[in-house]
Amino acid sequence: MGLLTLSVSLPSLKPPPCGPNTADPSCSTKVSPLHVRVFFCALYILAVGAGGTKPNISTIGADQFDEFHPRERAHKLSFFNWWMFSIFLGTLFANTFLVYIQDNVGWILGYALPTLGLAISISVFVAGTPFYRHRILAGSPLIKMARVIVAAARKCTMRLPSDPKELHELDLDAYAEPGKYRIDSTPTWRVLNKAAVKTGPTNPWALSTVTQVEETKQMLMMIPILITAFIPSIMFAQTNTLFVKQGTTLDRHIGPNFKIPPASLAAFSTLSMLVSIVLYDRYFVPFMRRFTGNPRGISLLQRMGTGMAIHIVIMSVASLTERRRLAVAREHGLVESGAGVPLTIFILLPQFVLMGVADAFLDVAKIEFFYDQAPEGMKSLGASYAMTSLGVGNFLSSFLLSTVERITRQHGHGWILNNLNASHLDYYYAFFAVLNCLNFASFYVVSRYYVYRAETTHQGLVDD
């Protein structure tokens, strides 16, 4: 953030000014390679930093609750709801106040404020370090998983013993330390059990414990769920891209003097999610708990599935809304000019509000599911699954956009053009509605066969 602030503050790092009353009113002077390198370097540093902090901060927060203390365990069930609430409260601030500052005051202050806020946050986080509950370092989970897979591959031709107790495992004394848990062998993914067959070399790449095998199984079993989370992440990307671009073609005035900045349109979705999280945690969970007996009201996979079902409704509504916008554009002869359509921005409100409701179900459940179902020593890796789905979803969104645009241009009128009044975003949204239906069906099948991780106990064992 500091580098981004410098890139808009120092004259040597800023692009040349454009517009009337400037030295270059025609904007013929191009941005220098130095400007581009500094700006994108700052963005990539920010992305790398976010990749390290996002899965770990949520994990550290959840680790502060004692699973074996009844009151703390109950509070932990609400932690991820309020964790996401705080995240999106910051998003609301960025989409409203910061956007207004950047549009009406300047980019220097617009970047300086979040830089200052980040510095304060880091200071507060570091100051609290002595008071946190810290997990014991247990090595890289990726290396652990790789060792199990390699050991199983080396013994792929061997037969498993009839009694699972003959597989390699450490004594209970080795799991007596806090934070260590022994897991009994399970019949799922039996091929990986061969990594614990006692034969040949005993180095870590040739022989694994049953617990290490079961931890690897659990991480691999979540991958099908992870894959079905890619499509919902594509939907999330539409909120800040095509939905916003739609809004720029509509009447954004509220009263005679105020005009909603395009980037602030996502605030409608954020507000909806904030309200939905509160209603979900305070009213929906206690209500459903009476019928299901589940402390969470409904299971995490059911909550994710509900969010996916709402995505189908969202894209259907978005398609119908866009069809209405295009009809008005044709009625007023605005197709070729691409001028603003005489429709209020609030016709987009249903799709933004529904996206917030869907996020309250899906996004919270997604990060909680991957954290909760990950083995005790791989919680951060589990939480990173949720961030992975978001990152892959954004790349897939760009890929689908460019692919559909290219294919539809080759076979007639393009669906996605620079001039939205001449485009067919209604077809594109309908395509997403169908894609979400197919993904929901896949998720249903995968979730039906998913086996939830067993609960841990005081004795360092995992109950089946």
Coordinates of C-alpha atoms in Angstrom, one line a residue:
M1 CA 0.0 0.0 0.0
G2 CA 2.9 2.3 0.7
L3 CA 4.2 1.7 -2.9
L4 CA 0.8 2.3 -4.3
T5 CA 0.6 5.6 -2.4
L6 CA 4.0 6.6 -3.7
S7 CA 3.0 5.7 -7.3
V8 CA 0.3 8.4 -7.2
S9 CA 2.2 10.9 -5.1
L10 CA 5.7 11.3 -6.6
P11 CA 5.8 13.2 -9.9
S12 CA 8.5 10.8 -11.2
L13 CA 6.2 7.8 -10.7
K14 CA 2.8 9.3 -11.7
P15 CA 1.5 9.1 -15.3
P16 CA 1.2 12.4 -17.2
P17 CA -2.0 14.5 -16.6
C18 CA -4.8 14.4 -19.2
G19 CA -7.7 16.6 -20.0
P20 CA -8.3 20.3 -20.6
N21 CA -6.0 22.9 -19.0
T22 CA -3.1 20.5 -18.9
A23 CA 0.2 20.4 -20.8
D24 CA -1.1 17.4 -22.8
P25 CA -4.9 17.9 -23.3
S26 CA -5.0 15.2 -26.0
C27 CA -3.4 12.6 -23.7
S28 CA -1.0 11.7 -26.4
T29 CA 1.9 11.1 -23.9
K30 CA 1.8 7.4 -22.9
V31 CA 2.5 6.0 -19.5
S32 CA 6.2 5.2 -19.2
P33 CA 7.4 1.6 -18.5
L34 CA 8.6 2.8 -15.1
H35 CA 5.1 3.9 -14.1
V36 CA 3.6 0.6 -15.2
R37 CA 6.3 -1.5 -13.4
V38 CA 6.0 0.3 -10.1
F39 CA 2.2 0.2 -10.1
F40 CA 1.9 -3.5 -11.0
C41 CA 4.8 -4.4 -8.7
A42 CA 2.8 -2.8 -5.9
L43 CA -0.3 -4.7 -6.9
Y44 CA 1.5 -8.1 -7.0
I45 CA 3.2 -7.5 -3.6
L46 CA -0.3 -6.7 -2.3
A47 CA -1.6 -9.9 -3.8
V48 CA 1.2 -12.0 -2.4
G49 CA 0.7 -10.5 1.0
A50 CA -3.0 -11.2 0.9
G51 CA -2.3 -14.8 -0.1
G52 CA -0.3 -15.2 3.1
T53 CA -2.5 -13.3 5.5
K54 CA -6.1 -14.1 4.5
P55 CA -6.1 -17.9 5.3
N56 CA -3.9 -17.5 8.3
I57 CA -5.6 -14.6 10.1
S58 CA -9.0 -16.4 10.0
T59 CA -7.2 -19.5 11.3
I60 CA -5.5 -17.7 14.1
G61 CA -8.9 -16.2 15.1
A62 CA -10.7 -19.5 15.2
D63 CA -7.8 -21.1 17.1
Q64 CA -8.4 -18.8 20.0
F65 CA -11.5 -20.8 20.9
D66 CA -11.0 -24.0 23.0
E67 CA -12.9 -26.9 21.4
F68 CA -13.2 -28.6 24.8
H69 CA -14.7 -25.6 26.6
P70 CA -18.5 -25.7 26.1
R71 CA -19.0 -21.9 26.1
E72 CA -16.0 -21.3 23.8
R73 CA -17.1 -24.1 21.5
A74 CA -20.6 -22.5 21.2
H75 CA -19.0 -19.1 20.5
K76 CA -16.8 -20.6 17.8
L77 CA -19.9 -21.6 15.8
S78 CA -20.6 -17.9 15.3
F79 CA -17.0 -16.8 14.8
F80 CA -16.9 -17.1 11.0
N81 CA -20.2 -15.3 10.7
W82 CA -18.8 -12.3 12.5
W83 CA -15.4 -12.7 10.9
M84 CA -17.0 -12.2 7.5
F85 CA -19.1 -9.4 8.9
S86 CA -16.0 -7.5 9.8
I87 CA -14.4 -8.2 6.4
F88 CA -17.4 -6.9 4.5
L89 CA -17.8 -3.9 6.9
G90 CA -14.3 -2.9 5.7
T91 CA -15.4 -3.6 2.1
L92 CA -18.4 -1.3 2.6
F93 CA -16.1 1.5 3.8
A94 CA -13.9 1.0 0.7
N95 CA -16.8 1.0 -1.7
T96 CA -18.4 4.1 -0.3
F97 CA -16.1 6.5 1.6
L98 CA -12.8 5.6 -0.1
V99 CA -14.4 5.7 -3.6
Y100 CA -15.9 9.1 -2.9
I101 CA -12.5 10.3 -1.7
Q102 CA -10.7 9.0 -4.8
D103 CA -13.3 10.5 -7.2
N104 CA -13.7 13.9 -5.5
V105 CA -10.6 14.6 -3.5
G106 CA -7.7 12.6 -5.1
W107 CA -5.9 9.3 -5.4
I108 CA -3.2 10.4 -2.9
L109 CA -5.6 10.6 0.0
G110 CA -7.6 7.7 -1.3
Y111 CA -4.5 5.4 -1.0
A112 CA -3.0 7.1 2.0
L113 CA -6.0 6.4 4.2
P114 CA -6.0 2.6 3.8
T115 CA -2.2 2.6 4.1
L116 CA -2.5 4.3 7.5
G117 CA -5.3 1.9 8.5
L118 CA -3.2 -1.1 7.5
A119 CA -0.3 0.2 9.6
I120 CA -2.5 0.7 12.6
S121 CA -4.0 -2.8 12.2
I122 CA -0.5 -4.4 12.0
S123 CA 0.5 -2.5 15.2
V124 CA -2.6 -3.8 17.0
F125 CA -2.1 -7.3 15.8
V126 CA 1.6 -7.4 16.9
A127 CA 0.8 -5.9 20.3
G128 CA -1.6 -8.7 21.0
T129 CA 0.9 -11.5 20.1
P130 CA 1.7 -12.3 23.8
F131 CA -1.9 -13.0 24.5
Y132 CA -2.8 -15.3 21.6
R133 CA -3.1 -19.1 21.8
H134 CA -0.4 -20.4 19.5
R135 CA -0.3 -23.8 17.8
I136 CA 2.9 -25.8 17.9
L137 CA 4.7 -25.8 14.6
A138 CA 4.2 -29.1 12.8
G139 CA 6.0 -28.6 9.5
S140 CA 4.7 -28.0 6.0
P141 CA 1.3 -29.8 5.4
L142 CA 2.1 -30.0 1.7
I143 CA 5.3 -31.9 2.4
K144 CA 3.4 -34.2 4.7
M145 CA 0.8 -35.0 2.0
A146 CA 3.6 -35.4 -0.6
R147 CA 5.3 -38.0 1.6
V148 CA 2.1 -40.0 2.0
I149 CA 1.4 -40.0 -1.7
V150 CA 5.0 -41.0 -2.6
A151 CA 5.1 -43.7 0.1
A152 CA 1.8 -45.1 -1.2
A153 CA 3.0 -45.0 -4.8
R154 CA 6.2 -46.9 -3.9
K155 CA 4.1 -49.7 -2.3
C156 CA 1.2 -49.7 -4.9
T157 CA 1.7 -53.4 -5.6
M158 CA 1.7 -54.5 -2.0
R159 CA -1.3 -56.0 -0.3
L160 CA -2.8 -54.3 2.8
P161 CA -2.9 -56.3 6.0
S162 CA -6.4 -57.6 7.0
D163 CA -6.0 -55.9 10.4
P164 CA -5.6 -52.1 10.3
K165 CA -3.7 -52.3 13.6
E166 CA -0.8 -53.8 11.8
L167 CA -0.3 -50.5 9.9
H168 CA 2.5 -48.2 11.2
E169 CA 1.4 -45.8 14.0
L170 CA 3.1 -44.1 16.9
D171 CA 2.3 -44.9 20.5
L172 CA -0.3 -42.8 22.3
D173 CA 2.6 -41.1 24.3
A174 CA 3.7 -39.4 21.1
Y175 CA 0.3 -37.7 20.9
A176 CA 0.2 -36.6 24.5
E177 CA 1.4 -33.1 23.7
P178 CA -1.4 -30.4 23.3
G179 CA -2.5 -30.0 19.7
K180 CA -1.5 -33.5 18.6
Y181 CA -4.2 -36.0 17.8
R182 CA -4.1 -39.6 16.7
I183 CA -6.6 -40.7 14.0
D184 CA -7.7 -44.3 13.5
S185 CA -7.5 -45.9 10.0
T186 CA -10.6 -45.7 7.8
P187 CA -11.6 -47.8 4.8
T188 CA -11.9 -44.8 2.4
W189 CA -9.2 -44.3 -0.2
R190 CA -7.6 -47.5 0.8
V191 CA -4.8 -47.2 -1.7
L192 CA -3.3 -44.5 0.5
N193 CA -3.2 -46.9 3.5
K194 CA -0.3 -48.6 1.8
A195 CA 1.9 -45.7 2.8
A196 CA 1.6 -47.1 6.4
V197 CA 2.5 -50.7 5.5
K198 CA 5.5 -51.8 7.5
T199 CA 8.1 -53.0 5.0
G200 CA 11.3 -51.8 3.5
P201 CA 12.9 -48.4 4.3
T202 CA 11.5 -46.4 7.3
N203 CA 12.4 -42.9 6.1
P204 CA 9.5 -40.4 6.0
W205 CA 9.2 -40.7 2.2
A206 CA 8.8 -44.5 2.4
L207 CA 6.8 -45.0 5.6
S208 CA 4.0 -42.8 7.0
T209 CA 1.9 -43.2 10.1
V210 CA -1.9 -43.9 10.0
T211 CA -2.6 -40.4 11.3
Q212 CA -0.5 -38.8 8.5
V213 CA -2.4 -41.0 5.9
E214 CA -5.8 -40.0 7.3
E215 CA -4.8 -36.3 7.4
T216 CA -3.9 -36.5 3.7
K217 CA -7.1 -38.3 2.9
Q218 CA -9.1 -35.6 4.5
M219 CA -7.4 -32.8 2.5
L220 CA -7.9 -34.7 -0.7
M221 CA -11.5 -35.5 0.0
M222 CA -12.3 -31.8 0.2
I223 CA -10.9 -31.2 -3.4
P224 CA -14.2 -32.1 -5.1
I225 CA -16.0 -29.6 -2.9
L226 CA -13.3 -27.0 -3.8
I227 CA -13.8 -27.6 -7.5
T228 CA -17.5 -27.0 -7.2
A229 CA -16.8 -23.7 -5.4
F230 CA -15.0 -22.3 -8.5
I231 CA -18.3 -21.4 -10.4
P232 CA -19.8 -19.5 -7.4
S233 CA -16.5 -17.5 -7.2
I234 CA -17.1 -16.5 -10.9
M235 CA -20.4 -15.1 -9.8
F236 CA -18.8 -13.1 -7.1
A237 CA -16.5 -11.5 -9.8
Q238 CA -19.5 -10.3 -11.8
T239 CA -20.5 -8.0 -8.9
N240 CA -17.4 -5.8 -9.4
T241 CA -17.2 -6.1 -13.2
L242 CA -20.3 -6.5 -15.4
F243 CA -22.8 -5.5 -12.8
V244 CA -20.9 -2.3 -12.2
K245 CA -20.6 -1.6 -16.0
Q246 CA -24.3 -2.2 -16.4
G247 CA -24.8 0.5 -13.7
T248 CA -22.7 3.0 -15.6
T249 CA -25.3 3.0 -18.5
L250 CA -28.2 3.8 -16.1
D251 CA -29.4 7.0 -14.3
R252 CA -27.3 7.1 -11.1
H253 CA -28.7 10.3 -9.7
I254 CA -30.1 10.4 -6.2
G255 CA -31.7 13.8 -6.0
P256 CA -30.5 16.8 -8.1
N257 CA -27.0 17.0 -6.7
F258 CA -25.7 13.5 -5.9
K259 CA -24.6 10.9 -8.4
I260 CA -23.6 7.4 -7.2
P261 CA -20.0 6.6 -8.2
P262 CA -19.9 3.4 -10.4
A263 CA -17.5 1.6 -8.0
S264 CA -19.9 2.2 -5.1
L265 CA -22.6 0.1 -6.7
A266 CA -21.1 -3.0 -5.0
A267 CA -22.0 -1.4 -1.7
F268 CA -25.6 -2.6 -2.2
S269 CA -24.4 -6.2 -2.2
T270 CA -22.2 -5.5 0.8
L271 CA -25.0 -4.0 2.8
S272 CA -27.2 -6.9 1.9
M273 CA -24.6 -9.4 3.1
L274 CA -24.0 -7.5 6.4
V275 CA -27.8 -7.5 7.2
S276 CA -28.1 -11.2 6.1
I277 CA -25.3 -12.4 8.3
V278 CA -26.8 -10.7 11.4
L279 CA -30.3 -12.2 10.6
Y280 CA -28.7 -15.6 9.9
D281 CA -26.8 -15.8 13.1
R282 CA -29.4 -14.3 15.4
Y283 CA -32.6 -15.7 14.0
F284 CA -32.2 -18.3 11.3
V285 CA -29.8 -20.6 13.2
P286 CA -31.9 -20.7 16.5
F287 CA -35.0 -21.3 14.4
M288 CA -33.6 -24.2 12.3
R289 CA -31.8 -25.7 15.4
R290 CA -35.2 -26.6 16.8
F291 CA -36.0 -28.8 13.8
T292 CA -32.5 -30.2 12.9
G293 CA -30.8 -30.5 16.2
N294 CA -27.6 -29.2 14.5
P295 CA -25.8 -26.5 16.5
R296 CA -25.3 -24.6 13.3
G297 CA -28.9 -24.8 12.3
I298 CA -28.1 -26.5 9.0
S299 CA -24.9 -28.3 8.0
L300 CA -22.1 -26.4 6.3
L301 CA -22.7 -28.1 3.0
Q302 CA -26.4 -27.4 3.1
R303 CA -25.6 -23.7 3.7
M304 CA -23.2 -23.7 0.7
G305 CA -25.8 -25.4 -1.4
T306 CA -28.4 -22.7 -0.5
G307 CA -26.0 -20.0 -1.6
M308 CA -25.5 -21.8 -4.9
A309 CA -29.2 -22.1 -5.5
I310 CA -29.6 -18.4 -4.9
H311 CA -26.9 -17.8 -7.6
I312 CA -29.2 -19.5 -10.1
V313 CA -31.9 -17.1 -9.2
I314 CA -29.5 -14.1 -9.4
M315 CA -28.3 -14.8 -12.9
S316 CA -31.9 -15.4 -14.0
V317 CA -33.0 -12.1 -12.6
A318 CA -29.9 -10.4 -14.0
S319 CA -30.8 -11.7 -17.5
L320 CA -34.4 -10.5 -17.3
T321 CA -33.2 -7.1 -16.0
E322 CA -30.7 -6.7 -18.8
R323 CA -33.3 -7.7 -21.4
R324 CA -35.5 -4.8 -20.0
R325 CA -32.6 -2.4 -20.2
L326 CA -31.8 -3.3 -23.8
A327 CA -35.5 -2.9 -24.7
V328 CA -35.6 0.6 -23.4
A329 CA -32.3 1.4 -25.2
R330 CA -33.9 0.3 -28.5
E331 CA -37.1 2.2 -27.8
H332 CA -35.0 5.4 -27.4
G333 CA -32.7 4.8 -30.3
L334 CA -29.6 4.5 -28.0
V335 CA -28.2 1.2 -29.4
E336 CA -25.6 2.7 -31.7
S337 CA -24.6 5.7 -29.6
G338 CA -24.2 3.7 -26.4
A339 CA -25.6 6.7 -24.4
G340 CA -27.1 6.3 -21.0
V341 CA -30.4 4.6 -20.8
P342 CA -33.3 6.5 -19.1
L343 CA -33.8 3.9 -16.4
T344 CA -33.0 4.3 -12.7
I345 CA -30.0 2.4 -11.3
F346 CA -32.2 0.8 -8.8
I347 CA -33.5 -1.7 -11.3
L348 CA -30.2 -3.5 -10.6
L349 CA -31.0 -3.6 -6.8
P350 CA -32.5 -7.1 -6.8
Q351 CA -29.4 -8.8 -8.3
F352 CA -27.1 -6.9 -5.9
V353 CA -29.2 -7.6 -2.9
L354 CA -29.6 -11.3 -3.8
M355 CA -25.8 -11.5 -4.3
G356 CA -25.3 -10.3 -0.8
V357 CA -27.7 -12.9 0.6
A358 CA -26.0 -15.6 -1.4
D359 CA -22.6 -14.6 -0.1
A360 CA -23.9 -14.7 3.5
F361 CA -24.8 -18.3 2.9
L362 CA -22.0 -19.5 0.6
D363 CA -18.9 -17.5 1.4
V364 CA -19.1 -17.9 5.2
A365 CA -19.9 -21.6 5.0
K366 CA -17.1 -22.1 2.5
I367 CA -14.3 -20.8 4.7
E368 CA -15.8 -22.4 7.8
F369 CA -16.2 -25.7 6.0
F370 CA -12.6 -25.9 4.8
Y371 CA -11.3 -24.8 8.2
D372 CA -13.5 -27.1 10.2
Q373 CA -12.9 -30.2 8.0
A374 CA -9.1 -29.8 7.7
P375 CA -7.0 -31.9 10.2
E376 CA -5.8 -30.2 13.3
G377 CA -2.3 -29.6 11.9
M378 CA -3.5 -28.4 8.5
K379 CA -6.1 -25.7 9.4
S380 CA -4.3 -22.9 7.5
L381 CA -4.0 -25.1 4.4
G382 CA -7.7 -25.8 4.7
A383 CA -8.6 -22.1 5.0
S384 CA -6.4 -21.5 1.9
Y385 CA -8.8 -23.7 -0.1
A386 CA -11.4 -21.0 0.3
M387 CA -9.0 -18.3 -1.0
T388 CA -7.9 -20.6 -3.8
S389 CA -11.5 -21.0 -5.0
L390 CA -11.8 -17.2 -5.1
G391 CA -8.6 -16.7 -7.0
V392 CA -9.4 -19.4 -9.5
G393 CA -12.9 -18.0 -9.9
N394 CA -11.5 -14.6 -10.9
F395 CA -9.2 -16.1 -13.5
L396 CA -12.0 -18.3 -14.8
S397 CA -14.3 -15.2 -15.0
S398 CA -11.7 -13.5 -17.3
F399 CA -11.3 -16.6 -19.3
L400 CA -15.0 -17.1 -19.9
L401 CA -15.5 -13.5 -20.7
S402 CA -12.8 -13.4 -23.4
T403 CA -13.8 -16.9 -24.7
V404 CA -17.5 -16.1 -25.0
E405 CA -16.8 -12.7 -26.5
R406 CA -14.5 -14.2 -29.2
I407 CA -16.8 -17.1 -30.1
T408 CA -19.9 -15.0 -30.3
R409 CA -18.2 -12.5 -32.5
Q410 CA -17.1 -15.2 -34.9
H411 CA -20.6 -16.6 -35.2
G412 CA -22.6 -13.4 -35.5
H413 CA -23.4 -10.5 -33.2
G414 CA -21.1 -10.5 -30.2
W415 CA -22.6 -10.9 -26.7
I416 CA -20.1 -8.7 -25.0
L417 CA -19.0 -5.4 -26.7
N418 CA -17.6 -2.2 -25.5
N419 CA -21.0 -0.7 -26.2
L420 CA -23.3 -2.5 -23.8
N421 CA -26.4 -1.2 -25.5
A422 CA -25.4 -3.2 -28.6
S423 CA -24.3 -6.2 -26.6
H424 CA -26.3 -9.2 -25.3
L425 CA -25.4 -9.5 -21.7
D426 CA -28.9 -11.0 -21.2
Y427 CA -27.7 -14.1 -23.1
Y428 CA -24.4 -14.1 -21.2
Y429 CA -26.3 -14.0 -17.8
A430 CA -28.6 -16.8 -19.0
F431 CA -25.5 -18.9 -19.9
F432 CA -24.3 -18.3 -16.3
A433 CA -27.7 -19.4 -15.0
V434 CA -27.4 -22.7 -16.9
L435 CA -23.8 -23.1 -15.7
N436 CA -24.9 -22.6 -12.1
C437 CA -27.6 -25.3 -12.5
L438 CA -25.0 -27.8 -13.8
N439 CA -22.6 -26.8 -11.0
F440 CA -25.4 -27.2 -8.4
A441 CA -26.1 -30.6 -9.6
S442 CA -22.4 -31.6 -9.4
F443 CA -22.2 -30.1 -5.9
Y444 CA -25.3 -32.1 -4.8
V445 CA -23.7 -35.4 -6.0
V446 CA -20.3 -34.6 -4.4
S447 CA -21.8 -33.5 -1.1
R448 CA -24.0 -36.6 -0.9
Y449 CA -20.9 -38.8 -0.8
Y450 CA -18.8 -36.5 1.4
V451 CA -18.0 -37.9 4.9
Y452 CA -17.5 -35.3 7.6
R453 CA -14.4 -35.3 9.6
A454 CA -14.8 -37.0 13.0
E455 CA -14.6 -34.9 16.2
T456 CA -11.5 -34.7 18.4
T457 CA -11.5 -35.6 22.0
H458 CA -9.4 -34.9 25.1
Q459 CA -7.5 -38.2 24.8
G460 CA -5.7 -37.2 21.7
L461 CA -7.9 -39.5 19.6
V462 CA -10.4 -38.8 16.9
D463 CA -13.8 -40.4 17.5
D464 CA -15.5 -42.1 14.5

